[in-house]
Coordinates of C-alpha atoms in Angstrom, one line a residue:
M1 CA 0.0 0.0 0.0
G2 CA 1.6 3.3 -1.1
T3 CA 1.8 6.5 0.8
T4 CA -0.8 9.3 0.4
A5 CA 0.2 12.1 -2.0
A6 CA 0.3 15.7 -0.8
P7 CA -2.9 17.6 -1.1
A8 CA -3.5 19.7 -4.3
A9 CA -3.0 22.9 -2.2
A10 CA 0.7 22.2 -2.3
G11 CA 0.6 21.9 -6.1
G12 CA 2.4 25.1 -6.8
F13 CA 2.0 27.1 -10.0
R14 CA -0.6 24.8 -11.6
T15 CA -2.8 24.9 -8.6
T16 CA -2.6 28.7 -8.4
L17 CA -3.3 29.0 -12.1
K18 CA -6.4 26.8 -11.8
R19 CA -7.7 28.8 -8.9
G20 CA -7.6 31.9 -11.1
L21 CA -9.2 30.0 -14.0
A22 CA -12.0 28.7 -11.8
R23 CA -13.4 32.2 -11.5
A24 CA -14.6 31.9 -15.1
A25 CA -16.9 28.9 -14.2
G26 CA -20.6 29.2 -14.7
S27 CA -23.1 28.9 -11.9
V28 CA -25.6 26.7 -13.7
P29 CA -25.1 22.9 -13.7
G30 CA -23.7 21.7 -17.0
E31 CA -26.4 20.0 -19.1
G32 CA -26.1 16.4 -20.2
A33 CA -23.6 13.8 -18.9
T34 CA -20.3 14.8 -17.4
Y35 CA -17.9 11.8 -17.2
L36 CA -15.1 12.5 -14.7
I37 CA -11.9 10.5 -15.3
Y38 CA -9.9 9.2 -12.4
H39 CA -6.9 6.8 -12.5
R40 CA -5.2 6.5 -9.1
I41 CA -6.2 7.6 -5.6
G42 CA -3.5 8.1 -3.0
G43 CA -0.8 6.2 -4.9
G44 CA 1.9 8.5 -3.6
T45 CA 3.4 9.4 -7.0
A46 CA 3.8 12.9 -8.5
D47 CA 1.8 11.9 -11.5
E48 CA -1.0 14.4 -12.3
L49 CA -3.4 11.5 -12.6
D50 CA -2.7 10.3 -9.0
V51 CA -5.2 12.3 -6.8
A52 CA -4.4 12.6 -3.1
T53 CA -6.9 10.8 -0.9
A54 CA -7.6 14.0 1.0
D55 CA -8.5 15.9 -2.2
F56 CA -10.6 12.9 -3.4
T57 CA -12.5 12.9 -0.2
A58 CA -13.3 16.6 -0.5
Q59 CA -14.4 16.1 -4.1
L60 CA -16.8 13.2 -3.1
D61 CA -18.2 15.4 -0.3
L62 CA -19.0 18.0 -2.9
L63 CA -20.6 15.4 -5.1
A64 CA -22.6 13.9 -2.3
D65 CA -24.1 17.3 -1.5
L66 CA -25.5 17.7 -5.0
P67 CA -29.3 17.2 -5.4
P68 CA -30.4 13.6 -5.7
G69 CA -30.1 12.2 -9.2
R70 CA -27.0 14.2 -10.1
V71 CA -24.4 11.4 -9.6
V72 CA -25.7 8.4 -11.5
P73 CA -24.5 5.0 -12.8
I74 CA -23.2 5.0 -16.4
D75 CA -26.3 3.2 -17.7
E76 CA -28.7 5.7 -16.2
A77 CA -26.8 8.6 -17.8
T78 CA -26.8 6.7 -21.1
D79 CA -30.6 6.1 -20.8
R80 CA -31.2 9.8 -20.2
L81 CA -29.3 10.8 -23.3
A82 CA -31.0 8.2 -25.4
A83 CA -34.4 9.6 -24.2
G84 CA -33.4 13.1 -25.3
R85 CA -33.0 14.4 -21.7
R86 CA -30.4 17.1 -21.0
T87 CA -30.6 16.5 -17.3
P88 CA -27.3 17.3 -15.5
S89 CA -25.7 13.9 -14.7
T90 CA -22.2 13.2 -13.3
V91 CA -20.6 9.8 -14.0
L92 CA -17.5 8.8 -12.0
T93 CA -15.0 6.7 -14.0
F94 CA -11.7 5.1 -13.0
D95 CA -9.4 3.9 -15.8
D96 CA -7.1 0.9 -15.7
G97 CA -7.9 -0.9 -12.5
F98 CA -5.3 0.1 -9.9
A99 CA -5.6 -1.6 -6.4
D100 CA -5.7 1.8 -4.7
V101 CA -9.2 2.4 -6.2
Y102 CA -10.3 -0.5 -3.9
E103 CA -8.0 0.5 -1.0
R104 CA -8.7 4.2 -0.9
A105 CA -11.6 5.2 -3.2
W106 CA -14.0 2.3 -2.5
P107 CA -14.5 2.9 1.2
L108 CA -15.3 6.6 0.5
L109 CA -17.6 5.8 -2.4
K110 CA -19.5 3.1 -0.4
E111 CA -19.9 5.4 2.6
R112 CA -21.6 8.0 0.4
G113 CA -23.5 5.6 -1.8
L114 CA -22.0 7.0 -5.0
P115 CA -22.0 4.9 -8.1
F116 CA -19.0 4.6 -10.3
T117 CA -17.4 2.7 -13.3
V118 CA -14.1 0.9 -13.5
Y119 CA -12.7 0.7 -17.0
L120 CA -10.6 -2.4 -16.5
A121 CA -7.5 -3.6 -18.3
S122 CA -8.3 -7.2 -17.4
G123 CA -4.9 -8.8 -18.1
H124 CA -3.4 -6.8 -15.2
V125 CA -5.8 -8.0 -12.6
G126 CA -3.9 -9.6 -9.7
G127 CA -0.6 -8.4 -11.2
E128 CA 1.4 -5.2 -11.7
M129 CA 0.1 -2.2 -13.5
R130 CA 2.9 -1.5 -15.9
W131 CA 2.9 -0.3 -19.5
E132 CA 4.6 2.5 -21.5
G133 CA 3.5 5.9 -20.5
S134 CA 1.1 4.8 -17.7
T135 CA 0.5 6.2 -14.3
A136 CA 2.4 3.1 -13.1
K137 CA 5.6 4.0 -14.8
G138 CA 7.3 4.6 -11.4
P139 CA 7.6 2.0 -8.7
A140 CA 5.5 -1.1 -9.4
A141 CA 1.8 -0.6 -8.5
P142 CA -0.6 -3.5 -8.0
G143 CA -3.7 -4.1 -9.9
L144 CA -7.1 -4.9 -8.5
S145 CA -7.9 -8.5 -7.7
W146 CA -11.0 -10.3 -8.9
A147 CA -12.2 -10.7 -5.3
Q148 CA -12.0 -6.9 -4.9
L149 CA -13.8 -6.3 -8.2
R150 CA -16.5 -8.8 -7.2
E151 CA -17.1 -7.1 -3.9
M152 CA -17.5 -3.7 -5.5
A153 CA -19.7 -5.0 -8.4
D154 CA -21.9 -7.1 -6.0
S155 CA -22.6 -3.9 -4.1
G156 CA -24.6 -2.5 -7.0
L157 CA -22.5 0.7 -7.0
C158 CA -19.7 -0.4 -9.4
T159 CA -20.0 -1.1 -13.1
V160 CA -17.1 -3.0 -14.5
A161 CA -16.3 -1.9 -18.1
N162 CA -13.8 -2.8 -20.8
H163 CA -10.4 -1.0 -21.2
T164 CA -8.8 -3.8 -23.4
R165 CA -7.1 -6.9 -22.0
S166 CA -3.5 -5.6 -22.1
H167 CA -4.0 -1.8 -22.1
A168 CA -3.1 -2.0 -25.7
R169 CA -1.9 1.1 -27.4
P170 CA -4.6 2.7 -29.8
V171 CA -2.7 1.5 -32.9
L172 CA -2.8 -2.0 -31.5
L173 CA -6.5 -2.2 -30.7
T174 CA -8.1 -5.4 -32.0
T175 CA -11.3 -7.3 -31.6
A176 CA -9.1 -9.9 -29.7
E177 CA -8.3 -7.2 -27.1
L178 CA -11.9 -6.3 -26.7
D179 CA -13.2 -9.8 -26.6
G180 CA -10.4 -11.0 -24.3
C181 CA -11.3 -8.4 -21.7
N182 CA -15.1 -9.1 -22.0
D183 CA -14.4 -12.9 -21.6
D184 CA -12.2 -12.3 -18.5
V185 CA -14.9 -10.2 -16.8
E186 CA -17.7 -12.6 -17.7
E187 CA -15.7 -15.6 -16.4
H188 CA -14.8 -14.0 -13.1
L189 CA -17.8 -11.7 -12.4
G190 CA -20.6 -13.3 -14.4
T191 CA -21.5 -10.2 -16.4
R192 CA -20.3 -9.0 -19.8
P193 CA -19.1 -5.4 -20.1
R194 CA -21.4 -3.0 -21.9
H195 CA -19.1 0.0 -21.9
F196 CA -15.6 0.7 -23.2
A197 CA -12.9 3.4 -22.8
Y198 CA -10.2 4.0 -25.3
T199 CA -6.7 3.6 -23.9
W200 CA -4.9 7.0 -23.7
G201 CA -8.3 8.4 -24.5
V202 CA -7.5 8.2 -28.2
P203 CA -10.4 7.2 -30.6
V204 CA -9.7 4.5 -33.1
P205 CA -12.0 5.2 -36.1
H206 CA -11.4 1.9 -37.9
M207 CA -12.7 0.0 -34.8
A208 CA -16.0 1.9 -34.6
V209 CA -18.1 -0.9 -36.2
A210 CA -16.6 -3.5 -33.8
L211 CA -17.2 -1.2 -30.8
R212 CA -20.8 -0.4 -31.7
A213 CA -21.5 -4.1 -32.0
R214 CA -20.2 -4.9 -28.5
F215 CA -20.9 -1.8 -26.3
R216 CA -23.5 0.8 -25.5
T217 CA -20.9 3.5 -25.2
A218 CA -17.2 4.1 -25.9
A219 CA -15.5 6.9 -24.0
T220 CA -12.6 9.0 -25.2
G221 CA -10.3 11.5 -23.5
E222 CA -11.7 14.4 -25.4
V223 CA -12.8 17.2 -23.1
G224 CA -16.5 17.9 -23.1
R225 CA -20.0 17.0 -21.9
N226 CA -22.3 14.5 -23.6
L227 CA -25.7 15.7 -24.8
P228 CA -28.6 14.0 -26.6
G229 CA -27.4 13.3 -30.1
S230 CA -23.8 12.8 -29.0
D231 CA -22.1 9.8 -30.7
P232 CA -22.1 7.0 -28.1
A233 CA -19.0 5.6 -29.7
R234 CA -17.2 9.0 -29.0
F235 CA -18.4 10.1 -25.6
C236 CA -16.3 12.9 -24.0
R237 CA -14.9 13.0 -20.5
V238 CA -13.3 15.5 -18.1
P239 CA -10.0 14.6 -16.3
V240 CA -9.5 15.1 -12.6
R241 CA -5.8 15.9 -11.7
R242 CA -3.6 15.9 -8.7
T243 CA -3.3 19.7 -8.7
D244 CA -7.0 20.5 -9.1
P245 CA -8.0 22.8 -6.2
I246 CA -11.6 22.3 -5.1
D247 CA -12.9 25.4 -6.9
F248 CA -11.4 24.1 -10.2
F249 CA -13.0 20.7 -9.5
R250 CA -16.3 22.3 -8.9
A251 CA -16.0 24.2 -12.2
K252 CA -15.9 20.8 -14.0
L253 CA -19.6 20.4 -13.1
Y254 CA -20.8 23.9 -14.1
G255 CA -21.1 26.1 -17.2
R256 CA -19.4 25.3 -20.4
L257 CA -16.0 23.9 -19.1
V258 CA -14.3 27.3 -19.8
P259 CA -11.7 26.8 -17.0
E260 CA -10.9 23.3 -18.2
R261 CA -10.5 24.2 -21.8
A262 CA -8.4 27.3 -20.9
Y263 CA -6.1 25.2 -18.8
A264 CA -5.7 22.6 -21.7
R265 CA -4.8 25.4 -24.1
I266 CA -2.2 26.8 -21.6
V267 CA -0.7 23.3 -21.1
A268 CA -0.6 22.7 -24.9
A269 CA 1.2 26.0 -25.5
A270 CA 3.7 25.3 -22.7
K271 CA 4.5 21.9 -24.2
A272 CA 4.9 23.4 -27.7
V273 CA 7.8 25.6 -26.4
G274 CA 9.3 22.8 -24.4
A275 CA 8.1 23.7 -20.9
R276 CA 7.1 21.1 -18.4
A277 CA 3.4 21.2 -17.9

């Protein structure tokens, strides 16, 4: 079990920048389905996708205080969109299947009764989470076990979804990767995944037919909300990062994602000139 990362308040320039950008947030809940992306919780790394447990707790407290029906299972959000409803909905998603989701996020989610989805790279269950460019590129991090996944799924709060079997790079996405993950989940949990998330958030257009045949939805890493008429094979999501102060996190739920988009532009510009972002 890793150590808990420092709170986002200690995040330096990025946190300060986000506090300023958060002032541009709207005050009206964003319409449609907002998919929040998490990866690790309290893993003790400096990766931006490793959210400190204290910050995650504050975020869940904010979500738990929303009116009933705002934080919903992925299938309920999908049903609302299919019915043409623009009702504000928040869907919590965790990519990959790190064990710290069970160790640190699950007790907090269960306590608050908040539903969530785990996009699982099934070939790493019970082993180490390690692949090129992952949030596990530092010290070895364990994956969830099937027993942990079964406990969460049996609660009715957790939906287990497909994230390929090996966490295959987008250029290596195949039907074998999709079916292998589906088969693993069905064998161990008794259900076949109905939802998918692209690895690295990158859509793979030539796989669209295969994905539509297997899943209700496929989620990308493109920033945005999902409205009636959105392509269910290209749903957008909104990342949650280690250096997000609570006001910036709150801004993800309101308005037109102006702070999130502005931050993405600043990061892209910094990377273009070789700065670390």
